[in-house]
PDB file of C-alpha atoms in Angstrom:
ATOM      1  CA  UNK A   1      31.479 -33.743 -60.225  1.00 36.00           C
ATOM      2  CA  UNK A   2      30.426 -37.055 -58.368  1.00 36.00           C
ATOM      3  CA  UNK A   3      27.248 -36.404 -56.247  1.00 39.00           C
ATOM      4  CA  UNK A   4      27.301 -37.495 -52.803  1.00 39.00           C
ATOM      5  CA  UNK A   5      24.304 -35.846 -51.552  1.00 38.00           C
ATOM      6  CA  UNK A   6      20.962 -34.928 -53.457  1.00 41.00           C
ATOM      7  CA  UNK A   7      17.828 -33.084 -52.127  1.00 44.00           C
ATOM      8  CA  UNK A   8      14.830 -32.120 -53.994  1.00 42.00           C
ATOM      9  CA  UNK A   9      12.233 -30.185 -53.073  1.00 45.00           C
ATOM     10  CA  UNK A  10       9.880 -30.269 -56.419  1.00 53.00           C
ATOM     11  CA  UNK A  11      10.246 -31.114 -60.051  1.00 73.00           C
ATOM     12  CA  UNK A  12      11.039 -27.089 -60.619  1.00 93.00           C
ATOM     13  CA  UNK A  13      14.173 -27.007 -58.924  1.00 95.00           C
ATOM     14  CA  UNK A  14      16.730 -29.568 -57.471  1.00 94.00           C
ATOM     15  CA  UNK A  15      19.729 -29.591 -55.398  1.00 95.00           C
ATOM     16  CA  UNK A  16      22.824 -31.634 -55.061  1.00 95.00           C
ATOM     17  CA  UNK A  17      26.297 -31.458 -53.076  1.00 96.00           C
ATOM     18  CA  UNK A  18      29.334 -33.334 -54.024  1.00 95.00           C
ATOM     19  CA  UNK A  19      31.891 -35.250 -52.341  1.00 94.00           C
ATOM     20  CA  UNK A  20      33.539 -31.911 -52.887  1.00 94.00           C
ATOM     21  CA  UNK A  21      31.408 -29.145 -51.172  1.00 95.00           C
ATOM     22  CA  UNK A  22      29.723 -28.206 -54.745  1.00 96.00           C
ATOM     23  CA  UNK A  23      26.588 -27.351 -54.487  1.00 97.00           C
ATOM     24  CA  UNK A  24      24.795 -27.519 -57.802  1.00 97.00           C
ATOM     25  CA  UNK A  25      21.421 -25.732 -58.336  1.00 98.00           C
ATOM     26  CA  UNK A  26      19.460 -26.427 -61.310  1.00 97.00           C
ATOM     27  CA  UNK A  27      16.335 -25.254 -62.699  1.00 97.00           C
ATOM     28  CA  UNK A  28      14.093 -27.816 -64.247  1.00 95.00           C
ATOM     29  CA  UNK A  29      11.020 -26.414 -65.663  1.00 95.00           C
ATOM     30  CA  UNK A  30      12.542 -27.144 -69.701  1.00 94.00           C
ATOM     31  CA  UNK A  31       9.383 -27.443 -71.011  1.00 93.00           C
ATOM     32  CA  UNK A  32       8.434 -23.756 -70.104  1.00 94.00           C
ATOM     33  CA  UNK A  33      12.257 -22.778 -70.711  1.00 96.00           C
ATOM     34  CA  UNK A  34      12.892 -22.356 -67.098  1.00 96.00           C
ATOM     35  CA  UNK A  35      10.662 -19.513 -66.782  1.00 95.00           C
ATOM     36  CA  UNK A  36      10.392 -18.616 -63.001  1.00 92.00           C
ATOM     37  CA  UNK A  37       6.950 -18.103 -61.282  1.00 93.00           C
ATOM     38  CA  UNK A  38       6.187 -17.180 -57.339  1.00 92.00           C
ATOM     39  CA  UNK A  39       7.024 -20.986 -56.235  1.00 93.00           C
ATOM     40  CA  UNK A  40      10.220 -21.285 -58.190  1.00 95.00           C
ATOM     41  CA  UNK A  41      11.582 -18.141 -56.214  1.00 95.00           C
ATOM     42  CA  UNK A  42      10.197 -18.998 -53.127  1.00 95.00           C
ATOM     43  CA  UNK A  43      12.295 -22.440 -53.572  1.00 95.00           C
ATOM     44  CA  UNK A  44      15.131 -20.772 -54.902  1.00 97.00           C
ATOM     45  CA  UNK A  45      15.174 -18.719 -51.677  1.00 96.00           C
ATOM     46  CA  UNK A  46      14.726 -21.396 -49.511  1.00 96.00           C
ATOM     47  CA  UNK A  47      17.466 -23.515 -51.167  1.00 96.00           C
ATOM     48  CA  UNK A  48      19.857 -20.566 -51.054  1.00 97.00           C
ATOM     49  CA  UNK A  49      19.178 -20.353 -47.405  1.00 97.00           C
ATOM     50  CA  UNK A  50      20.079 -24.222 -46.453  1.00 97.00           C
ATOM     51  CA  UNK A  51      22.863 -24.237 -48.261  1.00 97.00           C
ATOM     52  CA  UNK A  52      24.306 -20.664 -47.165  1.00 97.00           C
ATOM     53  CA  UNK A  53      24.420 -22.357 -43.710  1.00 97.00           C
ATOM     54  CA  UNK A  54      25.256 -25.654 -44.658  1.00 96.00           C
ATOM     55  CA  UNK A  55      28.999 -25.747 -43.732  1.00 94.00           C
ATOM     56  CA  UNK A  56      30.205 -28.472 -46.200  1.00 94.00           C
ATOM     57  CA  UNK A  57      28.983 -26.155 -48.987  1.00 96.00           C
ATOM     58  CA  UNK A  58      32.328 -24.757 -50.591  1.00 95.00           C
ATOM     59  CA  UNK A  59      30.898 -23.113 -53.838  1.00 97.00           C
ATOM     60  CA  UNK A  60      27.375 -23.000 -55.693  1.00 98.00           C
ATOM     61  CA  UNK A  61      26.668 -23.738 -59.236  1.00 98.00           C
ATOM     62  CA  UNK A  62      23.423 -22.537 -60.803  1.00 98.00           C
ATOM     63  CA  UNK A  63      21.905 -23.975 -64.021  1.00 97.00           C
ATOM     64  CA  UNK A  64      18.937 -24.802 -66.217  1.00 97.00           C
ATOM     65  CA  UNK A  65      17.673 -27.700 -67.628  1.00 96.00           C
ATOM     66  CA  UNK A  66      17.127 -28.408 -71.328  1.00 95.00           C
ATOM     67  CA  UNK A  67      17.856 -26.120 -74.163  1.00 96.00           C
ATOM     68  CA  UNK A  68      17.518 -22.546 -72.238  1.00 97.00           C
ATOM     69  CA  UNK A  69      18.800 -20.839 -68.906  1.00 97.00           C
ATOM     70  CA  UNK A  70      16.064 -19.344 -68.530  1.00 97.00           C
ATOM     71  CA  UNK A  71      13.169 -17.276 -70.562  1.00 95.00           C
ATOM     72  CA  UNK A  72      12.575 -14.762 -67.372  1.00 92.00           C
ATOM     73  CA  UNK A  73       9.401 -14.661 -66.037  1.00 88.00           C
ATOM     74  CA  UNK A  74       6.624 -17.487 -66.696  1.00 89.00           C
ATOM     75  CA  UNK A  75       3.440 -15.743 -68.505  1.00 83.00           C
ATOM     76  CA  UNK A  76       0.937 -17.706 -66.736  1.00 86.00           C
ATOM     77  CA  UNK A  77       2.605 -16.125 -63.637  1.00 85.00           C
ATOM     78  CA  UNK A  78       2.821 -12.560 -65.302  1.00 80.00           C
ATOM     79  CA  UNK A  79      -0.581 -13.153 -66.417  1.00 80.00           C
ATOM     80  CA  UNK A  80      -2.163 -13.347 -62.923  1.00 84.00           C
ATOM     81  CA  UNK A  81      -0.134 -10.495 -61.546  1.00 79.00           C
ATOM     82  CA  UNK A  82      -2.172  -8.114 -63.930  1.00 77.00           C
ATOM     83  CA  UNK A  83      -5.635  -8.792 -61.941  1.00 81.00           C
ATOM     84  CA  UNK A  84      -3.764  -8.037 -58.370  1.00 82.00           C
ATOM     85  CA  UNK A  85      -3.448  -4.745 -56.763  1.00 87.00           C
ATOM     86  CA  UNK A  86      -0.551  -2.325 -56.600  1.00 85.00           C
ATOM     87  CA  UNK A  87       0.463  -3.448 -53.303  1.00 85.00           C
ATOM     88  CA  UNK A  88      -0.112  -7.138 -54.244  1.00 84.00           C
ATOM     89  CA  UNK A  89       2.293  -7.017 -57.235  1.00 82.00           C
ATOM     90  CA  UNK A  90       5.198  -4.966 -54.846  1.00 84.00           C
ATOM     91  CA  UNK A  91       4.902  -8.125 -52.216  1.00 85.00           C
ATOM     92  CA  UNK A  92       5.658 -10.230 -55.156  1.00 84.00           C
ATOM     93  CA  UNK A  93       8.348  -8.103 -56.680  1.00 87.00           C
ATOM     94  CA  UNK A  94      10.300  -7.962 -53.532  1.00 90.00           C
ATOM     95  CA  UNK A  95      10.426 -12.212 -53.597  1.00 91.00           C
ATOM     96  CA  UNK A  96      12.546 -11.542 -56.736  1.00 91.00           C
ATOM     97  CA  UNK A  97      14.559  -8.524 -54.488  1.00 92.00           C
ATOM     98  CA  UNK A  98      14.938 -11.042 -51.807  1.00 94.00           C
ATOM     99  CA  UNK A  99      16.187 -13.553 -54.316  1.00 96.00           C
ATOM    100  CA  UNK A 100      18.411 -11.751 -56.075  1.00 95.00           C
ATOM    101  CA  UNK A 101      19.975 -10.304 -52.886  1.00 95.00           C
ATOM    102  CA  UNK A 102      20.796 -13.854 -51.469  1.00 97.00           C
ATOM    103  CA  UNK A 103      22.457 -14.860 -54.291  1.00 98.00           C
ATOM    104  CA  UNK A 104      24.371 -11.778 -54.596  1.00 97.00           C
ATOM    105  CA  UNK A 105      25.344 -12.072 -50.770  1.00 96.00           C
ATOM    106  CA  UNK A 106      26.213 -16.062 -51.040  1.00 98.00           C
ATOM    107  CA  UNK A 107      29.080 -16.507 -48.488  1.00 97.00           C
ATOM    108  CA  UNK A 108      31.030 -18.962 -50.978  1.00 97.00           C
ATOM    109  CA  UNK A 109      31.749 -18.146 -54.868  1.00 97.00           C
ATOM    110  CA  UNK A 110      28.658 -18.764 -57.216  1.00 98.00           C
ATOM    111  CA  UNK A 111      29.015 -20.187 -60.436  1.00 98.00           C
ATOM    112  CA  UNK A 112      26.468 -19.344 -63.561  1.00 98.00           C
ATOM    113  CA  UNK A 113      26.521 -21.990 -66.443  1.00 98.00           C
ATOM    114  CA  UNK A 114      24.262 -20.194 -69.510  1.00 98.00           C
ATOM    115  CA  UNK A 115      23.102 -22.030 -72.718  1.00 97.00           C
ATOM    116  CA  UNK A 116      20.216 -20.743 -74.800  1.00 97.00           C
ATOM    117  CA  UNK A 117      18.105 -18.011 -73.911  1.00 96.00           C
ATOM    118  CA  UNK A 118      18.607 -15.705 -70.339  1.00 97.00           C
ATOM    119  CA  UNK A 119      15.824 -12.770 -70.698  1.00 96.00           C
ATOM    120  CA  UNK A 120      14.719 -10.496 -67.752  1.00 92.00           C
ATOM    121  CA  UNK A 121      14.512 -11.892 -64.680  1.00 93.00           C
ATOM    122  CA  UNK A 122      17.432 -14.495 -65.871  1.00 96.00           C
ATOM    123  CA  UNK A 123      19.626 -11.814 -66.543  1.00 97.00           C
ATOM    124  CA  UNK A 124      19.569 -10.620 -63.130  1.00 96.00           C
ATOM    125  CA  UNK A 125      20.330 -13.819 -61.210  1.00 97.00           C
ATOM    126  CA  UNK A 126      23.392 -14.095 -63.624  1.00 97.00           C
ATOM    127  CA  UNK A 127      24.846 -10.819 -62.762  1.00 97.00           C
ATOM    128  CA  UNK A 128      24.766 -11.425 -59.162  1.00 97.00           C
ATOM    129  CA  UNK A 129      26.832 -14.613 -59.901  1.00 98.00           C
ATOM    130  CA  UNK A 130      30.825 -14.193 -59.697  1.00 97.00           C
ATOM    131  CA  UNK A 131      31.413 -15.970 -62.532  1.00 97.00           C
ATOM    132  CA  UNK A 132      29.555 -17.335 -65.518  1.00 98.00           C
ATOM    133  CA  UNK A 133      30.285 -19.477 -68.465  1.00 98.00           C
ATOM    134  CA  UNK A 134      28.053 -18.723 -71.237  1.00 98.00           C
ATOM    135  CA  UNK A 135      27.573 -21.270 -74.497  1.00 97.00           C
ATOM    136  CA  UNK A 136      28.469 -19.750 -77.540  1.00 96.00           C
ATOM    137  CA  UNK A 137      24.986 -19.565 -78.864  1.00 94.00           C
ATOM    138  CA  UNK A 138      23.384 -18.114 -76.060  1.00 97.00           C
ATOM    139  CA  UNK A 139      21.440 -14.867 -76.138  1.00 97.00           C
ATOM    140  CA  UNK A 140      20.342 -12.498 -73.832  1.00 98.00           C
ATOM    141  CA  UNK A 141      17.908  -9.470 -73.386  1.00 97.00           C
ATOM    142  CA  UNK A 142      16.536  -7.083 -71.296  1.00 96.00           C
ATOM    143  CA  UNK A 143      13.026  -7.748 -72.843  1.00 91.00           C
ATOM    144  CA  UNK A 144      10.874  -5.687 -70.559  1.00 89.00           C
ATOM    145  CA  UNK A 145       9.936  -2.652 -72.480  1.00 88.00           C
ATOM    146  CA  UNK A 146       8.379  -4.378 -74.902  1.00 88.00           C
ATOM    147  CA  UNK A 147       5.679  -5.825 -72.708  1.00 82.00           C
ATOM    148  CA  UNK A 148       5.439  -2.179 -70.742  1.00 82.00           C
ATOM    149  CA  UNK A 149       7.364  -2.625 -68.255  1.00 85.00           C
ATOM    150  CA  UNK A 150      10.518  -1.910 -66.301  1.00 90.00           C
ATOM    151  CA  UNK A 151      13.487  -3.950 -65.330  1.00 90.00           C
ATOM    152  CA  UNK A 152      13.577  -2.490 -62.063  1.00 90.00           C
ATOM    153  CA  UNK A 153      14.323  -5.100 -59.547  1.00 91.00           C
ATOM    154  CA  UNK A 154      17.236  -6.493 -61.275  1.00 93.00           C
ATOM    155  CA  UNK A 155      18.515  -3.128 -62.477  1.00 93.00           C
ATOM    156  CA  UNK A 156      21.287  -2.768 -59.876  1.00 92.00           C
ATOM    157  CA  UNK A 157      22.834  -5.637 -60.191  1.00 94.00           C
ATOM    158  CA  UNK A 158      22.612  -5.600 -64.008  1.00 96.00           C
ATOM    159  CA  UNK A 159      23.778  -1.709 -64.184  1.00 94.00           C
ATOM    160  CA  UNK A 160      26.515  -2.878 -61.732  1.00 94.00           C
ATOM    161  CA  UNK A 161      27.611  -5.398 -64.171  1.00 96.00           C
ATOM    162  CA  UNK A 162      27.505  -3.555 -67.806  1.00 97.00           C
ATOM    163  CA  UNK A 163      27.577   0.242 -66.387  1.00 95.00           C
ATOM    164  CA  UNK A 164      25.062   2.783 -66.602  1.00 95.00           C
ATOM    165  CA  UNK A 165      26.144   3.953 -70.303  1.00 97.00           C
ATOM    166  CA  UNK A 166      25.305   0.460 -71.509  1.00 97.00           C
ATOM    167  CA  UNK A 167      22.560   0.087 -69.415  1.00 97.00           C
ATOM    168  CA  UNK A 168      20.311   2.831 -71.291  1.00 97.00           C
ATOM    169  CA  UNK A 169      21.233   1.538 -74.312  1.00 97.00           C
ATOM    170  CA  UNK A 170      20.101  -2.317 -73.820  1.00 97.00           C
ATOM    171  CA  UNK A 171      17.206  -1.251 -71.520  1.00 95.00           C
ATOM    172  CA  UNK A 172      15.620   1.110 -73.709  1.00 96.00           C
ATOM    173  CA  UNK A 173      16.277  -1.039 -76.775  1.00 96.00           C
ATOM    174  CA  UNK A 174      15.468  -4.797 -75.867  1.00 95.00           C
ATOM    175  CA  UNK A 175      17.568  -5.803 -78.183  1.00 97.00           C
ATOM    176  CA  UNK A 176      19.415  -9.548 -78.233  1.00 97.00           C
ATOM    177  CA  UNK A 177      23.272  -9.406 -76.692  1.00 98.00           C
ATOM    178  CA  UNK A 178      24.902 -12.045 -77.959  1.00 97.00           C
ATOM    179  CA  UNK A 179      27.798 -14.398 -76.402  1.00 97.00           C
ATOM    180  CA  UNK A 180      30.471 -11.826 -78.016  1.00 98.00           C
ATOM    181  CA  UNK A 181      28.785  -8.782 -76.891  1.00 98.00           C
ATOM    182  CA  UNK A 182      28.006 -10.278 -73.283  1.00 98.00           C
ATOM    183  CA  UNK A 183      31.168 -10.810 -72.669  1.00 98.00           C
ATOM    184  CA  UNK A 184      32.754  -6.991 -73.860  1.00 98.00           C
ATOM    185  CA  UNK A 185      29.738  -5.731 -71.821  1.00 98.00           C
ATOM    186  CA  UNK A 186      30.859  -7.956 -68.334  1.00 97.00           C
ATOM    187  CA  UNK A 187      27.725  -9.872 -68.648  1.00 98.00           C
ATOM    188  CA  UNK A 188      29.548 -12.957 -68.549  1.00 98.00           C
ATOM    189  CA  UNK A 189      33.131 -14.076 -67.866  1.00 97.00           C
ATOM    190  CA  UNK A 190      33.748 -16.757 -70.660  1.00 97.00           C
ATOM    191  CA  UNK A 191      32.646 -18.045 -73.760  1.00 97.00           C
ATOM    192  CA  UNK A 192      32.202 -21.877 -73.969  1.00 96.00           C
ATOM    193  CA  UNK A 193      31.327 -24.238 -76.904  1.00 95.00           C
ATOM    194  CA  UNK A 194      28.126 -25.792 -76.016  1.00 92.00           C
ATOM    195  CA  UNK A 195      29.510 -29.290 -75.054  1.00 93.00           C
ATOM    196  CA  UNK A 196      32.208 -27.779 -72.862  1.00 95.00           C
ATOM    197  CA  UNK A 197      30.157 -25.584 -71.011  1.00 95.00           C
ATOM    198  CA  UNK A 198      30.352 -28.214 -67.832  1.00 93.00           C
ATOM    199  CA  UNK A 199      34.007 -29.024 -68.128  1.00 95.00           C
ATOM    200  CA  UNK A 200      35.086 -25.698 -68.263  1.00 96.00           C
ATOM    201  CA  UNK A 201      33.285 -24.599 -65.094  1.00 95.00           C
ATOM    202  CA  UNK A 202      34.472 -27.734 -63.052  1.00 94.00           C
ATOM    203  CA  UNK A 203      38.100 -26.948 -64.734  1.00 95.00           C
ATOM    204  CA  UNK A 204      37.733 -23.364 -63.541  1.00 95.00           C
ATOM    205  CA  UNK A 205      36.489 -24.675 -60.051  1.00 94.00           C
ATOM    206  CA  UNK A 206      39.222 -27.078 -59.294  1.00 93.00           C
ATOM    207  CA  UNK A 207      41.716 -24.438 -57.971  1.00 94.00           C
ATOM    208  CA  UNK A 208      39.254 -22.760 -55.751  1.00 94.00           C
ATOM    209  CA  UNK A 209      38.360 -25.846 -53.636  1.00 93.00           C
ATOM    210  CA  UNK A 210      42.012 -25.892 -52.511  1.00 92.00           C
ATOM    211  CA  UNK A 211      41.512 -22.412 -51.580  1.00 94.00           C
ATOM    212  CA  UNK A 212      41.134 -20.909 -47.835  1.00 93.00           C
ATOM    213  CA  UNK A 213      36.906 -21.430 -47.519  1.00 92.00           C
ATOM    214  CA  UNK A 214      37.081 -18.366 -44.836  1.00 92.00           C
ATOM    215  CA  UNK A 215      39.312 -16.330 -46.887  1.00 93.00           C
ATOM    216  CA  UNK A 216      37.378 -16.384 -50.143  1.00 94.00           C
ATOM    217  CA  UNK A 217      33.991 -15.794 -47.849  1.00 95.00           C
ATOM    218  CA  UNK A 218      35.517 -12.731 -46.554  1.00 93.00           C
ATOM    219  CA  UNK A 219      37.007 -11.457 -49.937  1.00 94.00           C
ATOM    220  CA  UNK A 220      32.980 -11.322 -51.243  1.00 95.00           C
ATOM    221  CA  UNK A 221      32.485  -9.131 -48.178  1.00 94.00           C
ATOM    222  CA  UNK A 222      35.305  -7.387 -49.056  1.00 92.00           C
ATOM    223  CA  UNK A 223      34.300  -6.622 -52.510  1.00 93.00           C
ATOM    224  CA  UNK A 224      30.732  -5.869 -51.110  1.00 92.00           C
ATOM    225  CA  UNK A 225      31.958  -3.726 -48.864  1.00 90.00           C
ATOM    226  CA  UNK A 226      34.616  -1.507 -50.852  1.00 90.00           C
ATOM    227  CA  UNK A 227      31.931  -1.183 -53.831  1.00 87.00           C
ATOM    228  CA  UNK A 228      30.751   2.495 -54.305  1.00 78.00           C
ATOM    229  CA  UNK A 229      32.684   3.929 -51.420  1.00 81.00           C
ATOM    230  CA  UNK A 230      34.609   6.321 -50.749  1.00 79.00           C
ATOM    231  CA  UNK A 231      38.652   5.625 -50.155  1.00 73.00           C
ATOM    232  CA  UNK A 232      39.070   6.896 -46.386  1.00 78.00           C
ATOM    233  CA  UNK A 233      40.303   6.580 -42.850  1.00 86.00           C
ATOM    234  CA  UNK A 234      37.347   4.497 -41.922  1.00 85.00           C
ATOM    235  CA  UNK A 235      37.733   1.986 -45.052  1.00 76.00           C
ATOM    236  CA  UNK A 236      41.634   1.736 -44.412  1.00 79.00           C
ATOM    237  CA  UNK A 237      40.902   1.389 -40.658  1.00 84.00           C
ATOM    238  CA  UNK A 238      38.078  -1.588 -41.743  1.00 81.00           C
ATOM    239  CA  UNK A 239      40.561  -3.079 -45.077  1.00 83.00           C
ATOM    240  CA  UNK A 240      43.330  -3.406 -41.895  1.00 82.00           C
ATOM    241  CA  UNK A 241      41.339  -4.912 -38.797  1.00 83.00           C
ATOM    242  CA  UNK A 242      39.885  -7.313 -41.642  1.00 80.00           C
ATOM    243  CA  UNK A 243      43.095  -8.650 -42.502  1.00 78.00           C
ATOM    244  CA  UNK A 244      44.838  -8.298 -39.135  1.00 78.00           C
ATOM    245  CA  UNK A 245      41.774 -10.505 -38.276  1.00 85.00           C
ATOM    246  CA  UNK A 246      42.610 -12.936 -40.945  1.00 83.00           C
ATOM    247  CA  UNK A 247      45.923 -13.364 -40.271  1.00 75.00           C
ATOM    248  CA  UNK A 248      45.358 -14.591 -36.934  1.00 84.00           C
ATOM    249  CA  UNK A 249      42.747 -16.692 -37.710  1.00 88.00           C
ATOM    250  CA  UNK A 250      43.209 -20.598 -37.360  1.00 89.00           C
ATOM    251  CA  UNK A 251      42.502 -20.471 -41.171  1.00 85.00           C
ATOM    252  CA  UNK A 252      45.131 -17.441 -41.944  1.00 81.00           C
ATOM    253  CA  UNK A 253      47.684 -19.339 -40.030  1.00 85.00           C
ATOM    254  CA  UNK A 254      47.878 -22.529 -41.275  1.00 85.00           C
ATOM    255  CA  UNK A 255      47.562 -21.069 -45.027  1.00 82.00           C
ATOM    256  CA  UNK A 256      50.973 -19.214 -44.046  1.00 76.00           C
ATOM    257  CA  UNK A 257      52.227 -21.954 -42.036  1.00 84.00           C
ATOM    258  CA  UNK A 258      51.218 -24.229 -45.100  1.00 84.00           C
ATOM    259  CA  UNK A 259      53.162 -21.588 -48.056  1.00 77.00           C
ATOM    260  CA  UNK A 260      55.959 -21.481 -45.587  1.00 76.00           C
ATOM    261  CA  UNK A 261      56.801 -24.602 -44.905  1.00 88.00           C
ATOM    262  CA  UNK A 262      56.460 -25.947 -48.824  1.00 83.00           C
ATOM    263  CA  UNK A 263      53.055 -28.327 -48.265  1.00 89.00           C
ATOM    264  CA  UNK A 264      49.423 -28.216 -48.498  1.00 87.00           C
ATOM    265  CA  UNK A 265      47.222 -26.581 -45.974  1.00 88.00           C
ATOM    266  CA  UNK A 266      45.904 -29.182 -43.704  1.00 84.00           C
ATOM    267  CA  UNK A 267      41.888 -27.490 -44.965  1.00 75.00           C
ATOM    268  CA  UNK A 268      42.760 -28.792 -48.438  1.00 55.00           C
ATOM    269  CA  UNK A 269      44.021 -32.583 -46.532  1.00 48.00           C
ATOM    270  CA  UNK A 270      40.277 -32.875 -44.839  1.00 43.00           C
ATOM    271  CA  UNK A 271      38.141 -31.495 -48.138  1.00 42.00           C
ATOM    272  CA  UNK A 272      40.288 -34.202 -50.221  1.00 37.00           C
TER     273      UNK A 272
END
C-alpha cells in the first residue's frame, strides 16, 4: 500500500490513507505491547470518527506495532482505576463501549492484522473487525478472571463471535487460544505466517476496492440489522425496500449497467 496521506495525532496511535482509500490504523505503544489506556481510546475514537466521514476512506486496517497486537489494558491505567469510585470507573468503561461500538458500526469493511499477543480488551476490538489475519504464533486470552474481574464490555461482541457455549468455557478458564483454535472458534478468519501477514491482507483487499463502496456500506447494515431477529413481514418488507433502493441508486445502476455491458464500473475508473 503506497501512502498518500498521513495524520498523526500522538506517538500512541497513527493514521494513514492511501492512494487507494485504505485507511490504516496502527497502534504504537510497542514498548508497553500496545496496551491501551484512557488516551489511546479516546484517540482511537476520535480517529474512527474522521475517517467514518471521510469520503475517500474505502476500507480500514487496524494494527500494532512491534512484536504484539496488543496486551489489553495498560496496568498503570488499571492501576489508577482501583482508587476511583464506582461511577468513575463506569464513565471510563463506557469509552471502551463507545469504542468498540464504532468500530463494530464502521460504514466500510475493517481489517484486523494480529501478531503476538491480543488479551482482553484486544480481543474485543478484533471481534468487531470483519476480517482478521492472525500470525501463526499469535495467542489470545480472555485474561480477566484472573485479575478479578469480568470481560463485560467486550462480551457481546466476543460471545457474538465464538458463541455462548465457547464463551463460558474461555471466560471462566483464561486459558491461551492459539492461532489453530482461534480460527475453529471464529476468532479470526485466516492463519498467516508471520512475514505474510501484510501481503495477505492487501491480497485479500484488492478485490474489494473494485467493489460498489455504497453497496458493501449497506451490506454491514444489512448484517447488523438481520442479526438476532426474527424472520418476518417487517424484515422482508425492510430486506426489499433496501434493495429496491439499491437498485435504483446511481451506484446500483451503473454496477448493472457495468456487468451488462461487459466493462468496469465507471466507480472502479475514478478510485484507479
Amino acid at each position: 500500500m503506497v501512502n498518500k496521506s498521513s495524520d498523526s495525532l500522538t506517538p500512541d496511535v497513527i493514521a494513514d490513507i492511501d492512494h487507494h482509500g485504505v485507511a490504516s490504523v496502527t497502534l504504537c505503544r510497542p514498548d508497553k505491547a500496545n496496551a491501551f489506556n484512557a488516551e489511546v481510546i479516546a484517540q482511537l475514537i476520535a480517529l474512527l470518527d474522521s475517517l467514518s466521514a471521510n469520503p475517500q476512506v474505502r476500507c480500514l486496517v487496524l494494527s500494532g506495532q512491534g512484536k504484539h497486537f496488543s496486551a489489553g489494558a495498560d496496568l498503570n491505567w488499571m492501576r489508577s482505576m482501583v482508587d476511583k469510585s464506582e461511577q468513575e470507573n463506569q464513565l471510563d468503561a463506557y469509552q471502551l463501549a463507545t469504542l468498540l461500538d464504532k468500530l463494530d458500526h464502521f460504514p466500510t469493511p475493517t481489517i484486523a492484522l494480529v501478531q503476538g499477543c491480543a488479551f482482553g480488551g484486544a480481543l474485543g476490538l478484533i471481534c468487531c473487525c470483519d476480517m482478521v489475519f492472525a500470525s501463526e504464533d499469535c495467542q489470545l486470552c480472555l485474561s480477566e478472571v484472573k485479575l478479578g474481574l469480568v470481560p463485560a464490555t467486550i462480551a457481546p461482541y466476543v460471545i457474538r463471535a465464538m458463541g455462548v457455549r465457547n464463551a463460558r468455557r474461555y471466560m471462566l478458564s483464561a486459558e491461551r487460544i492459539d492461532a489453530q483454535a482461534a480460527l475453529q472458534l471464529n476468532l479470526i478468519h485466516q492463519i498467516s505466517a508471520p512475514q505474510s501477514l501484510q501481503h495477505d491482507a492487501t491480497h485479500w483487499l484488492q478485490p474489494l476496492l473494485k467493489h460498489g463502496p455504497q453497496a458493501m456500506v449497506e451490506a454491514k447494515k444489512l448484517c447488523h440489522h438481520c442479526s438476532n431477529i426474527v424472520i418476518d413481514q417487517a424484515l422482508m418488507r425492510y430486506t426489499s425496500q433496501l434493495i429496491a433502493r439499491i437498485r435504483v441508486s446511481d451506484q446500483g445502476q451503473e454496477g448493472l449497467s457495468a456487468f451488462l455491458q461487459r466493462r468496469s464500473p465507471k466507480w472502479d475508473e475514478k478510485e484507479s
